[in-house]
Tab-separated table of C-alpha atoms in Angstrom:
chain	number	residue	atom	x	y	z
M	206	MET	CA	-126.957	-98.757	41.032
M	207	MET	CA	-125.120	-97.906	44.235
M	208	ASP	CA	-121.707	-96.434	43.619
M	209	LEU	CA	-119.755	-93.202	43.764
M	210	GLY	CA	-120.420	-92.338	40.127
M	211	SER	CA	-124.179	-92.691	40.528
M	212	ALA	CA	-124.124	-90.565	43.677
M	213	ALA	CA	-122.115	-87.903	41.843
M	214	GLY	CA	-124.538	-87.951	38.919
M	215	ALA	CA	-127.504	-87.443	41.237
M	216	ALA	CA	-125.989	-84.555	43.208
M	217	PRO	CA	-122.648	-83.368	41.743
M	218	GLY	CA	-122.441	-80.266	43.937
M	219	ARG	CA	-123.208	-82.009	47.224
M	220	PRO	CA	-120.275	-82.113	49.680
M	221	ALA	CA	-118.837	-85.615	49.675
M	222	VAL	CA	-116.007	-84.903	52.130
M	223	ILE	CA	-115.619	-82.047	54.593
M	224	MET	CA	-112.394	-81.916	56.583
M	225	ALA	CA	-113.468	-80.992	60.093
M	226	GLU	CA	-110.485	-78.858	61.073
M	227	SER	CA	-109.517	-77.128	57.827
M	228	GLY	CA	-113.065	-76.861	56.492
M	229	GLU	CA	-111.904	-78.020	53.046
M	230	VAL	CA	-114.828	-79.329	50.990
M	231	THR	CA	-114.682	-81.869	48.175
M	232	THR	CA	-117.885	-82.226	46.175
M	233	TYR	CA	-119.190	-85.473	44.743
M	234	ALA	CA	-118.296	-84.307	41.228
M	235	GLU	CA	-114.729	-83.534	42.324
M	236	LEU	CA	-114.224	-86.770	44.266
M	237	ASN	CA	-115.700	-88.885	41.474
M	238	ALA	CA	-113.508	-87.241	38.837
M	239	GLU	CA	-110.384	-87.636	40.963
M	240	SER	CA	-111.211	-91.269	41.620
M	241	ASN	CA	-111.696	-91.854	37.878
M	242	ARG	CA	-108.354	-90.240	37.081
M	243	VAL	CA	-106.603	-92.572	39.530
M	244	ALA	CA	-108.523	-95.560	38.133
M	245	ASN	CA	-107.444	-94.656	34.589
M	246	LEU	CA	-103.842	-94.371	35.753
M	247	LEU	CA	-103.991	-97.814	37.383
M	248	PHE	CA	-105.489	-99.320	34.231
M	249	ASP	CA	-102.824	-97.682	32.075
M	250	LEU	CA	-100.180	-99.295	34.290
M	251	GLY	CA	-101.671	-102.681	33.473
M	252	LEU	CA	-103.467	-103.387	36.759
M	253	ARG	CA	-106.459	-105.651	36.307
M	254	ARG	CA	-109.072	-107.333	38.473
M	255	GLY	CA	-107.536	-109.017	41.493
M	256	ASP	CA	-104.378	-106.896	41.494
M	257	HIS	CA	-103.446	-104.900	44.570
M	258	ILE	CA	-102.543	-101.364	45.635
M	259	ALA	CA	-101.608	-99.919	49.035
M	260	PHE	CA	-101.583	-96.423	50.477
M	261	MET	CA	-100.240	-94.764	53.607
M	262	LEU	CA	-102.047	-91.454	54.027
M	263	GLU	CA	-103.340	-89.215	56.777
M	264	ASN	CA	-107.078	-88.546	56.923
M	265	ARG	CA	-107.765	-86.566	53.748
M	266	ALA	CA	-110.064	-86.602	50.718
M	267	GLU	CA	-107.395	-88.044	48.422
M	268	LEU	CA	-107.303	-91.212	50.524
M	269	LEU	CA	-110.931	-91.860	49.650
M	270	ALA	CA	-110.318	-91.025	45.977
M	271	VAL	CA	-107.542	-93.633	45.840
M	272	ALA	CA	-109.617	-96.214	47.704
M	273	TRP	CA	-112.546	-95.655	45.368
M	274	ALA	CA	-110.285	-95.902	42.317
M	275	ALA	CA	-109.395	-99.426	43.409
M	276	GLN	CA	-112.972	-100.231	44.457
M	277	ARG	CA	-114.307	-99.364	41.005
M	278	SER	CA	-111.453	-101.164	39.216
M	279	GLY	CA	-111.931	-104.603	40.754
M	280	LEU	CA	-108.722	-104.275	42.753
M	281	TYR	CA	-107.754	-105.060	46.323
M	282	TYR	CA	-106.629	-102.061	48.333
M	283	THR	CA	-104.811	-101.911	51.657
M	284	PRO	CA	-104.625	-98.822	53.884
M	285	VAL	CA	-101.338	-98.937	55.803
M	286	GLY	CA	-101.156	-97.706	59.385
M	287	THR	CA	-99.479	-94.326	59.625
M	288	ARG	CA	-97.706	-95.167	62.893
M	289	LEU	CA	-95.857	-98.219	61.614
M	290	THR	CA	-92.107	-98.478	61.191
M	291	ALA	CA	-90.429	-98.702	57.793
M	292	ASP	CA	-89.881	-102.438	58.237
M	293	GLU	CA	-93.560	-103.004	59.073
M	294	VAL	CA	-94.693	-100.906	56.098
M	295	ALA	CA	-92.340	-102.770	53.751
M	296	TYR	CA	-93.635	-106.107	55.003
M	297	ILE	CA	-97.280	-105.195	54.295
M	298	ILE	CA	-96.514	-103.794	50.828
M	299	GLY	CA	-94.581	-106.936	49.936
M	300	ASN	CA	-96.963	-109.393	51.542
M	301	CYS	CA	-100.054	-108.051	49.773
M	302	GLU	CA	-98.085	-107.857	46.510
M	303	ALA	CA	-99.019	-104.233	45.935
M	304	ARG	CA	-98.200	-102.912	42.485
M	305	VAL	CA	-98.756	-99.259	43.409
M	306	PHE	CA	-98.079	-97.410	46.664
M	307	VAL	CA	-99.336	-93.916	47.482
M	308	THR	CA	-98.171	-91.797	50.424
M	309	SER	CA	-97.653	-88.155	51.364
M	310	ALA	CA	-94.824	-85.911	52.473
M	311	ALA	CA	-95.928	-86.411	56.086
M	312	PHE	CA	-94.510	-89.953	55.925
M	313	ALA	CA	-91.579	-89.282	53.629
M	314	GLU	CA	-88.936	-90.712	55.954
M	315	VAL	CA	-90.683	-93.991	56.757
M	316	ALA	CA	-92.100	-94.521	53.272
M	317	GLY	CA	-88.815	-93.660	51.586
M	318	VAL	CA	-87.013	-96.355	53.536
M	319	ALA	CA	-89.824	-98.902	53.240
M	320	VAL	CA	-90.061	-98.956	49.446
M	321	ARG	CA	-86.379	-99.792	49.070
M	322	SER	CA	-87.358	-103.318	50.078
M	323	CYS	CA	-90.343	-103.511	47.705
M	324	PRO	CA	-89.155	-104.420	44.192
M	325	GLY	CA	-92.648	-105.470	43.141
M	326	LEU	CA	-93.929	-101.877	43.020
M	327	LYS	CA	-94.563	-100.530	39.516
M	328	LEU	CA	-95.291	-97.007	40.711
M	329	ARG	CA	-94.757	-94.945	43.854
M	330	LEU	CA	-96.735	-91.731	44.229
M	331	ALA	CA	-96.181	-88.887	46.697
M	332	LEU	CA	-98.567	-86.103	47.655
M	333	ASP	CA	-97.536	-82.640	48.935
M	334	GLY	CA	-93.843	-82.757	48.125
M	335	GLU	CA	-90.962	-84.767	46.772
M	336	ILE	CA	-89.838	-88.118	48.138
M	337	GLU	CA	-86.806	-89.767	46.617
M	338	GLY	CA	-87.858	-92.600	44.347
M	339	PHE	CA	-91.475	-91.394	44.124
M	340	SER	CA	-93.372	-89.653	41.329
M	341	GLY	CA	-95.549	-86.662	42.065
M	342	TYR	CA	-99.160	-87.698	42.594
M	343	ARG	CA	-100.690	-84.576	41.045
M	344	GLU	CA	-98.614	-84.776	37.888
M	345	ALA	CA	-99.130	-88.515	37.423
M	346	VAL	CA	-102.873	-88.491	38.028
M	347	GLY	CA	-103.507	-85.197	36.206
M	348	ARG	CA	-102.606	-86.738	32.849
M	349	PHE	CA	-105.714	-88.918	32.881
M	350	PRO	CA	-109.386	-88.105	32.259
M	351	GLY	CA	-111.955	-87.866	35.017
M	352	THR	CA	-114.293	-90.203	33.159
M	353	PRO	CA	-114.959	-93.816	34.207
M	354	LEU	CA	-113.292	-96.899	32.806
M	355	ALA	CA	-115.135	-98.716	30.045
M	356	GLU	CA	-115.748	-101.596	32.451
M	357	GLU	CA	-116.037	-101.133	36.204
M	358	TRP	CA	-115.976	-104.043	38.649
M	359	GLU	CA	-116.372	-104.244	42.404
M	360	GLY	CA	-113.074	-104.304	44.293
M	361	GLN	CA	-112.431	-105.092	47.925
M	362	SER	CA	-110.452	-103.713	50.858
M	363	MET	CA	-107.853	-106.016	52.384
M	364	ILE	CA	-107.105	-104.837	55.896
M	365	TYR	CA	-104.093	-105.990	57.872
M	366	SER	CA	-104.368	-106.771	61.565
M	367	SER	CA	-101.513	-107.651	63.862
M	368	GLY	CA	-100.640	-111.330	64.121
M	369	THR	CA	-99.705	-113.377	67.154
M	370	THR	CA	-96.642	-114.611	65.278
M	371	GLY	CA	-95.219	-111.111	65.236
M	372	ARG	CA	-96.280	-110.153	61.699
M	373	PRO	CA	-99.577	-108.594	60.630
M	374	LYS	CA	-101.972	-110.694	58.566
M	375	GLY	CA	-104.134	-109.518	55.699
M	376	VAL	CA	-107.769	-110.578	55.855
M	377	LYS	CA	-108.530	-111.521	52.260
M	378	ARG	CA	-112.070	-112.114	51.029
M	379	ALA	CA	-112.956	-113.175	47.517
M	380	LEU	CA	-113.959	-110.496	45.047
M	381	SER	CA	-117.672	-110.610	44.236
M	382	GLY	CA	-117.088	-110.695	40.476
M	383	LYS	CA	-119.980	-108.244	40.059
M	384	ARG	CA	-120.182	-105.075	38.066
M	385	LEU	CA	-119.759	-101.875	40.030
M	386	GLY	CA	-122.973	-100.977	41.833
M	387	ASP	CA	-124.617	-104.375	41.381
M	388	ASP	CA	-123.596	-105.935	44.704
M	389	PRO	CA	-126.021	-105.139	47.564
M	390	ALA	CA	-123.562	-106.638	50.059
M	391	GLN	CA	-121.336	-103.596	49.560
M	392	ILE	CA	-123.590	-101.481	51.784
M	393	GLY	CA	-123.744	-104.178	54.459
M	394	VAL	CA	-125.901	-103.293	57.464
M	395	LEU	CA	-126.454	-99.646	56.504
M	396	PRO	CA	-130.180	-100.234	55.845
M	397	LEU	CA	-130.586	-101.742	59.332
M	398	LEU	CA	-128.961	-98.631	60.797
M	399	SER	CA	-131.197	-96.239	58.865
M	400	MET	CA	-128.183	-94.926	56.982
M	401	LEU	CA	-129.604	-94.690	53.481
M	402	GLU	CA	-130.803	-91.091	53.141
M	403	ASP	CA	-129.770	-87.621	54.313
M	404	VAL	CA	-126.737	-88.908	56.199
M	405	VAL	CA	-124.081	-86.539	57.502
M	406	TYR	CA	-121.481	-88.853	58.993
M	407	LEU	CA	-118.732	-87.811	61.407
M	408	SER	CA	-115.677	-90.061	61.048
M	409	PRO	CA	-113.344	-89.294	63.970
M	410	ALA	CA	-110.908	-92.230	63.662
M	411	PRO	CA	-107.891	-92.886	61.406
M	412	LEU	CA	-109.136	-94.170	58.058
M	413	TYR	CA	-106.565	-96.942	57.921
M	414	HIS	CA	-108.693	-98.898	60.408
M	415	ALA	CA	-111.226	-101.323	58.944
M	416	ALA	CA	-114.462	-99.896	60.371
M	417	PRO	CA	-114.003	-96.235	59.339
M	418	MET	CA	-112.467	-97.192	55.987
M	419	ASN	CA	-115.240	-99.545	54.955
M	420	MET	CA	-118.000	-97.345	56.395
M	421	CYS	CA	-116.833	-94.268	54.491
M	422	VAL	CA	-116.436	-96.155	51.206
M	423	ALA	CA	-119.939	-97.603	51.597
M	424	LEU	CA	-121.580	-94.291	52.523
M	425	LEU	CA	-120.140	-92.586	49.444
M	426	ARG	CA	-122.284	-94.953	47.367
M	427	LEU	CA	-125.375	-93.411	48.903
M	428	GLY	CA	-124.664	-89.708	48.632
M	429	ALA	CA	-123.798	-89.158	52.297
M	430	THR	CA	-121.662	-86.232	53.409
M	431	LEU	CA	-118.579	-87.352	55.330
M	432	VAL	CA	-117.148	-85.022	57.962
M	433	ILE	CA	-113.618	-86.338	58.458
M	434	MET	CA	-111.646	-85.347	61.540
M	435	GLU	CA	-107.938	-84.957	60.882
M	436	ARG	CA	-107.413	-86.319	64.413
M	437	PHE	CA	-109.772	-86.941	67.291
M	438	ASP	CA	-110.280	-84.225	69.864
M	439	ALA	CA	-113.275	-84.488	72.200
M	440	GLU	CA	-114.450	-80.884	72.111
M	441	LYS	CA	-113.736	-80.516	68.390
M	442	ALA	CA	-115.922	-83.549	67.785
M	443	LEU	CA	-118.798	-81.780	69.530
M	444	GLU	CA	-118.085	-78.628	67.524
M	445	ALA	CA	-118.197	-80.619	64.285
M	446	ILE	CA	-121.499	-82.261	65.207
M	447	GLU	CA	-123.092	-78.872	65.854
M	448	ARG	CA	-121.559	-77.032	62.891
M	449	HIS	CA	-122.316	-79.649	60.250
M	450	ARG	CA	-125.559	-80.976	61.759
M	451	VAL	CA	-124.087	-84.461	61.918
M	452	THR	CA	-126.688	-87.232	61.921
M	453	HIS	CA	-124.508	-90.331	62.397
M	454	THR	CA	-121.102	-91.170	63.824
M	455	GLN	CA	-119.017	-94.168	64.813
M	456	MET	CA	-116.695	-94.092	67.816
M	457	VAL	CA	-114.732	-96.361	70.117
M	458	PRO	CA	-115.232	-96.415	73.902
M	459	THR	CA	-112.044	-94.423	74.523
M	460	MET	CA	-113.639	-91.524	72.642
M	461	PHE	CA	-116.726	-91.778	74.845
M	462	ILE	CA	-114.513	-91.655	77.931
M	463	ARG	CA	-112.765	-88.514	76.698
M	464	LEU	CA	-116.063	-86.861	75.824
M	465	LEU	CA	-117.402	-87.587	79.315
M	466	ARG	CA	-114.264	-86.091	80.855
M	467	LEU	CA	-114.997	-82.698	79.346
M	468	PRO	CA	-116.273	-80.215	81.943
M	469	ALA	CA	-120.044	-80.130	82.201
M	470	GLU	CA	-120.156	-76.548	80.905
M	471	VAL	CA	-118.256	-77.613	77.776
M	472	ARG	CA	-120.475	-80.622	77.138
M	473	SER	CA	-123.617	-78.514	77.467
M	474	ARG	CA	-122.271	-75.792	75.170
M	475	TYR	CA	-122.986	-77.639	71.925
M	476	ASP	CA	-126.256	-78.474	70.209
M	477	LEU	CA	-126.190	-82.193	69.422
M	478	GLY	CA	-129.848	-82.419	68.468
M	479	SER	CA	-129.085	-83.472	64.884
M	480	LEU	CA	-127.548	-86.789	66.012
M	481	ARG	CA	-129.704	-89.786	65.174
M	482	LEU	CA	-127.246	-92.646	65.686
M	483	ALA	CA	-123.902	-93.237	67.411
M	484	ILE	CA	-122.369	-96.597	66.554
M	485	HIS	CA	-119.597	-98.132	68.597
M	486	ALA	CA	-117.488	-101.266	68.562
M	487	ALA	CA	-113.801	-102.313	68.454
M	488	ALA	CA	-113.357	-102.606	72.222
M	489	PRO	CA	-115.389	-103.428	75.330
M	490	CYS	CA	-117.331	-100.424	76.587
M	491	PRO	CA	-117.477	-100.072	80.376
M	492	VAL	CA	-121.069	-100.380	81.553
M	493	ASP	CA	-120.960	-97.087	83.470
M	494	THR	CA	-119.464	-95.254	80.482
M	495	LYS	CA	-122.173	-96.462	78.134
M	496	ARG	CA	-124.928	-95.732	80.599
M	497	ARG	CA	-123.675	-92.166	81.010
M	498	MET	CA	-123.442	-91.693	77.232
M	499	ILE	CA	-127.052	-92.834	76.824
M	500	GLU	CA	-128.118	-90.425	79.568
M	501	TRP	CA	-126.307	-87.582	77.761
M	502	TRP	CA	-127.001	-88.329	74.075
M	503	GLY	CA	-130.243	-90.230	74.521
M	504	PRO	CA	-131.032	-93.798	73.400
M	505	ILE	CA	-129.194	-93.428	70.075
M	506	LEU	CA	-126.204	-95.673	70.813
M	507	THR	CA	-125.951	-98.911	68.851
M	508	GLU	CA	-123.210	-101.448	69.482
M	509	TYR	CA	-122.019	-104.235	67.243
M	510	TYR	CA	-119.565	-107.102	67.453
M	511	ALA	CA	-117.870	-108.197	64.241
M	512	GLY	CA	-114.471	-108.439	62.606
M	513	THR	CA	-112.718	-107.692	59.345
M	514	GLU	CA	-113.122	-111.390	58.575
M	515	ASN	CA	-116.883	-110.815	58.074
M	516	ILE	CA	-117.828	-114.166	59.623
M	517	GLY	CA	-120.875	-112.801	61.453
M	518	MET	CA	-122.212	-109.865	63.392
M	519	THR	CA	-124.233	-109.005	66.464
M	520	LEU	CA	-126.122	-105.767	66.994
M	521	CYS	CA	-127.689	-104.100	70.017
M	522	ASP	CA	-129.529	-100.785	70.286
M	523	SER	CA	-129.784	-98.717	73.462
M	524	GLU	CA	-133.113	-100.128	74.563
M	525	GLU	CA	-131.852	-103.714	74.258
M	526	TRP	CA	-128.632	-102.853	76.042
M	527	LEU	CA	-130.434	-101.210	78.953
M	528	GLY	CA	-132.363	-104.441	79.367
M	529	HIS	CA	-129.162	-106.521	79.121
M	530	PRO	CA	-126.319	-104.267	80.376
M	531	GLY	CA	-122.952	-105.346	79.042
M	532	THR	CA	-124.219	-107.282	76.032
M	533	VAL	CA	-122.886	-106.778	72.512
M	534	GLY	CA	-126.212	-107.844	71.036
M	535	ARG	CA	-127.872	-110.667	69.174
M	536	ALA	CA	-126.695	-112.132	65.880
M	537	ILE	CA	-127.984	-110.363	62.768
M	538	ALA	CA	-125.542	-112.033	60.362
M	539	GLY	CA	-124.481	-115.634	60.774
M	540	THR	CA	-125.524	-117.955	63.588
M	541	LEU	CA	-123.845	-117.824	66.994
M	542	HIS	CA	-122.316	-120.922	68.578
M	543	ILE	CA	-120.557	-121.155	71.949
M	544	LEU	CA	-118.155	-124.112	71.923
M	545	ASP	CA	-116.004	-125.845	74.509
M	546	GLU	CA	-112.441	-126.942	73.735
M	547	ASP	CA	-113.734	-130.110	72.061
M	548	GLY	CA	-116.062	-128.207	69.763
M	549	GLN	CA	-119.247	-129.120	71.612
M	550	GLU	CA	-121.980	-126.483	71.836
M	551	GLN	CA	-122.637	-124.997	75.249
M	552	PRO	CA	-126.035	-124.111	76.733
M	553	ALA	CA	-127.173	-120.595	77.611
M	554	GLY	CA	-125.133	-119.013	80.367
M	555	VAL	CA	-122.079	-121.247	79.898
M	556	GLN	CA	-119.057	-119.548	78.423
M	557	GLY	CA	-116.833	-120.865	75.677
M	558	ALA	CA	-115.261	-119.863	72.380
M	559	VAL	CA	-117.499	-117.670	70.211
M	560	TYR	CA	-118.072	-119.022	66.695
M	561	PHE	CA	-120.314	-118.048	63.798
M	562	SER	CA	-121.694	-120.244	61.054
M	563	GLY	CA	-123.050	-118.968	57.765
M	564	GLY	CA	-120.597	-116.086	57.400
M	565	ALA	CA	-118.367	-115.095	54.497
M	566	ASP	CA	-115.405	-117.204	53.529
M	567	PHE	CA	-112.002	-115.623	54.091
M	568	GLU	CA	-108.339	-116.412	54.506
M	569	TYR	CA	-105.431	-114.860	56.322
M	570	HIS	CA	-103.270	-114.054	53.336
M	571	GLY	CA	-100.211	-116.274	53.177
M	572	ASP	CA	-100.965	-117.984	56.500
M	573	PRO	CA	-102.892	-121.243	56.017
M	574	GLU	CA	-102.175	-122.323	59.607
M	575	LYS	CA	-103.833	-119.247	61.089
M	576	THR	CA	-106.691	-119.597	58.623
M	577	ALA	CA	-107.238	-123.205	59.719
M	578	ALA	CA	-106.988	-122.254	63.403
M	579	ALA	CA	-109.954	-119.898	62.981
M	580	ARG	CA	-112.212	-122.821	61.994
M	581	ASP	CA	-114.073	-124.994	64.476
M	582	PRO	CA	-112.302	-128.185	65.646
M	583	LEU	CA	-114.981	-130.530	64.253
M	584	GLY	CA	-114.639	-129.274	60.694
M	585	ARG	CA	-118.092	-127.744	60.264
M	586	GLY	CA	-116.677	-124.609	58.661
M	587	TRP	CA	-117.679	-122.362	61.550
M	588	ALA	CA	-115.251	-119.532	62.240
M	589	THR	CA	-114.104	-117.550	65.265
M	590	LEU	CA	-112.399	-114.255	66.010
M	591	GLY	CA	-110.883	-115.978	69.051
M	592	ASP	CA	-113.099	-114.409	71.694
M	593	ILE	CA	-114.647	-116.049	74.742
M	594	GLY	CA	-118.187	-115.399	75.890
M	595	TYR	CA	-121.652	-116.744	76.540
M	596	VAL	CA	-125.181	-116.285	75.242
M	597	ASP	CA	-128.008	-115.651	77.679
M	598	ALA	CA	-131.479	-117.202	77.506
M	599	ASP	CA	-132.663	-114.373	75.219
M	600	GLY	CA	-129.859	-114.912	72.718
M	601	TYR	CA	-127.746	-111.907	73.730
M	602	LEU	CA	-123.981	-112.355	73.515
M	603	PHE	CA	-121.700	-111.297	76.383
M	604	LEU	CA	-117.933	-111.310	75.857
M	605	THR	CA	-115.886	-112.380	78.881
M	606	ASP	CA	-112.416	-112.581	77.368
M	607	ARG	CA	-110.682	-111.897	74.106
M	608	ARG	CA	-108.266	-113.563	71.779
M	609	ALA	CA	-105.757	-115.414	73.843
M	610	HIS	CA	-103.456	-112.521	74.638
M	611	MET	CA	-104.637	-109.589	72.551
M	612	ILE	CA	-104.612	-106.120	74.091
M	613	ILE	CA	-107.112	-103.467	72.977
M	614	ARG	CA	-105.480	-100.102	73.527
M	615	GLY	CA	-107.965	-97.324	72.876
M	616	GLY	CA	-109.815	-99.459	70.323
M	617	VAL	CA	-106.610	-100.520	68.541
M	618	ASN	CA	-105.587	-104.168	68.611
M	619	VAL	CA	-102.086	-104.811	69.980
M	620	TYR	CA	-100.646	-108.303	69.913
M	621	PRO	CA	-97.972	-108.682	72.608
M	622	GLN	CA	-95.898	-111.230	70.709
M	623	GLU	CA	-94.345	-108.491	68.589
M	624	SER	CA	-92.892	-106.516	71.493
M	625	GLU	CA	-92.080	-109.712	73.411
M	626	ASN	CA	-89.938	-110.840	70.483
M	627	ILE	CA	-88.080	-107.525	70.502
M	628	LEU	CA	-87.509	-107.348	74.262
M	629	ALA	CA	-86.409	-110.977	74.425
M	630	MET	CA	-83.435	-110.036	72.245
M	631	HIS	CA	-82.114	-107.563	74.811
M	632	PRO	CA	-79.000	-109.102	76.380
M	633	LYS	CA	-80.054	-108.201	79.924
M	634	VAL	CA	-83.549	-109.750	79.642
M	635	GLY	CA	-83.863	-113.278	80.940
M	636	ASP	CA	-87.575	-113.708	80.278
M	637	VAL	CA	-90.444	-111.401	79.317
M	638	ALA	CA	-94.214	-111.311	79.033
M	639	VAL	CA	-96.296	-108.460	77.651
M	640	ILE	CA	-99.889	-108.021	78.809
M	641	GLY	CA	-102.682	-105.472	78.885
M	642	VAL	CA	-103.482	-103.760	82.168
M	643	PRO	CA	-106.559	-101.652	83.001
M	644	ASP	CA	-106.456	-97.952	82.154
M	645	PRO	CA	-109.279	-95.481	82.835
M	646	ASP	CA	-108.693	-93.600	79.570
M	647	LEU	CA	-107.614	-96.134	76.948
M	648	GLY	CA	-109.307	-99.171	78.441
M	649	GLU	CA	-106.015	-101.039	78.450
M	650	VAL	CA	-102.383	-100.081	78.162
M	651	VAL	CA	-99.404	-102.279	77.416
M	652	LYS	CA	-97.151	-103.509	80.218
M	653	ALA	CA	-94.017	-105.626	79.990
M	654	VAL	CA	-93.209	-107.918	82.897
M	655	VAL	CA	-89.500	-108.672	82.743
M	656	GLN	CA	-87.298	-111.183	84.519
M	657	PRO	CA	-83.816	-109.639	84.338
M	658	VAL	CA	-80.730	-111.756	83.870
M	659	ASP	CA	-79.334	-109.880	86.878
M	660	GLN	CA	-81.883	-108.734	89.472
M	661	ALA	CA	-79.605	-105.851	90.345
M	662	ASP	CA	-80.574	-104.253	87.034
M	663	ALA	CA	-84.250	-103.952	88.017
M	664	GLY	CA	-85.210	-100.313	88.385
M	665	PRO	CA	-86.206	-97.099	86.590
M	666	ALA	CA	-83.013	-96.819	84.524
M	667	PHE	CA	-83.419	-100.314	83.086
M	668	GLU	CA	-87.119	-99.663	82.444
M	669	HIS	CA	-86.232	-96.545	80.439
M	670	GLU	CA	-83.592	-98.504	78.533
M	671	LEU	CA	-86.036	-101.264	77.588
M	672	LEU	CA	-88.771	-98.857	76.499
M	673	ALA	CA	-86.333	-96.998	74.257
M	674	TYR	CA	-84.966	-100.292	72.906
M	675	CYS	CA	-88.458	-101.412	71.874
M	676	ARG	CA	-89.562	-98.065	70.426
M	677	GLU	CA	-86.523	-97.978	68.165
M	678	ARG	CA	-87.639	-101.248	66.566
M	679	LEU	CA	-91.429	-101.202	66.614
M	680	ALA	CA	-94.322	-98.765	66.194
M	681	ARG	CA	-94.717	-96.899	69.459
M	682	TYR	CA	-98.357	-97.899	70.076
M	683	LYS	CA	-97.333	-101.573	70.020
M	684	CYS	CA	-94.618	-101.035	72.636
M	685	PRO	CA	-95.067	-101.266	76.401
M	686	ASP	CA	-96.079	-98.126	78.262
M	687	SER	CA	-94.308	-99.392	81.380
M	688	VAL	CA	-92.138	-102.234	82.658
M	689	ASP	CA	-92.395	-104.195	85.892
M	690	PHE	CA	-89.660	-106.521	87.132
M	691	VAL	CA	-90.087	-109.948	88.723
M	692	SER	CA	-87.701	-112.616	89.938
M	693	GLU	CA	-89.488	-115.293	87.917
M	694	LEU	CA	-92.355	-115.454	85.437
M	695	PRO	CA	-95.101	-118.053	86.049
M	696	ARG	CA	-94.349	-120.826	83.561
M	697	GLN	CA	-95.433	-124.447	83.437
M	698	ALA	CA	-92.912	-127.257	83.379
M	699	THR	CA	-93.487	-127.388	79.614
M	700	GLY	CA	-92.410	-123.754	79.365
M	701	LYS	CA	-95.907	-122.421	78.637
M	702	LEU	CA	-96.476	-119.049	80.245
M	703	HIS	CA	-99.479	-118.588	82.541
M	704	LYS	CA	-100.434	-115.181	81.156
M	705	ARG	CA	-103.800	-115.322	82.855
M	706	LEU	CA	-102.024	-115.355	86.229
M	707	LEU	CA	-100.114	-112.243	85.248
M	708	ARG	CA	-103.225	-110.469	83.989
M	709	ASP	CA	-105.070	-111.348	87.204
M	710	ARG	CA	-102.381	-109.574	89.233
M	711	TYR	CA	-103.230	-106.314	87.478
M	712	ALA	CA	-106.977	-106.807	87.115
M	713	ALA	CA	-107.877	-104.918	90.292
M	714	PRO	CA	-108.113	-101.127	89.811
M	715	GLN	CA	-105.522	-100.482	92.477
M	716	ALA	CA	-103.025	-102.668	90.659
M	717	SER	CA	-103.013	-100.432	87.620
M	718	ALA	CA	-101.867	-97.520	89.720
M	719	GLY	CA	-98.372	-98.945	89.642
M	720	ARG	CA	-98.036	-98.570	85.885
């Protein structure tokens, strides 16, 4: 058996969660009991296998208790981004058909507005204070026993990622139908990463993202200690590694960049000798950045390429990467295929769309068109994340482009269509395109290129007006960081925008200086 309850039975006093900044410790016995209380509450409400809950919480132990309550109840659970607007939160709650929503006082304003548009909710719970229309989490959960349900079934996370149509899409995979602890797939590639025993795992990212959420849930099956950062800070990450003798962590390249920017005397101040593995993914890692990290931390970096869709995965350790700089590895799950626009396989060294065969089946919830678009054009059932790349003669994958227009800002996916739709509504905007431009810290930042109705409006005042206009209507991280003005955007006669031409203008390092 591999599940939270078994881990708690084996070592009830072991720390399950340590909050890096506050030092608060939650033992396995405490986390398991809390998770059982929430599971009993959900069952009492009538939720059964296949039903759905959602939560919008900062990094904290209760988030993992709620997630595990759903995991052990055969439910779907969706972590909601804490930087979203009320409209975006309401859309996700409604779209996933959540029956229960949990949040905290930190998001009282947004959550309070969001749930007004969610009549399908049976219960709304609030931690740390009162929110109008919500019940108190402690009181509601405290009425139930900390013992497990009579029958426990494997649940499944359902993570939402932004959609090119302007609305996020939930990646829904079928429930396994297995009893809790009986599904080896739930620990994924952890055995390949030597993450089965004596793991102290530093999780520096927001837990509403897929990788940290799923990694933490999986590691709690195995008795690992999770050191959760409330928010990422480069030096505090080093402090946490030293203090808690961290053995494993997972970061995005932006975190590496910020670590490398620390003064040499700060970087050398901390003992990082306990680290055995540093995993990274989510965004392209600059070759020089990764090389410097390997020189500093040693050959313990492992990179993977995968997606929430679980269609396949590549993996590459430091030794392999040093022999093939820039690669994201060879396939360890699914079979790689590089296809041209007609679906024909390409030879080594020739780039095309990256597909996997043999991966898990999935759907984009409520969007059959997008689901179909992720399949190969010849109907073989192969699936893609929309990236472009090539495979070398040794089978190593190199990514050369990404989903048509997606921007990866500090490891977070931003789809420009959302902010384009907002800015296009401004009465003084004649045409608009939103693209990613190079940034030495975040990898990419978001830029709007605007064709004003009246060229006389072009200038700093109008830029400020447009940025404010967008930020009032959309989560700030999805909005442009800057605006450039042009007399005309490059469009074909059919009206299709040549975004590649725009991106090429800003590809050179000197171009980004004009952000």
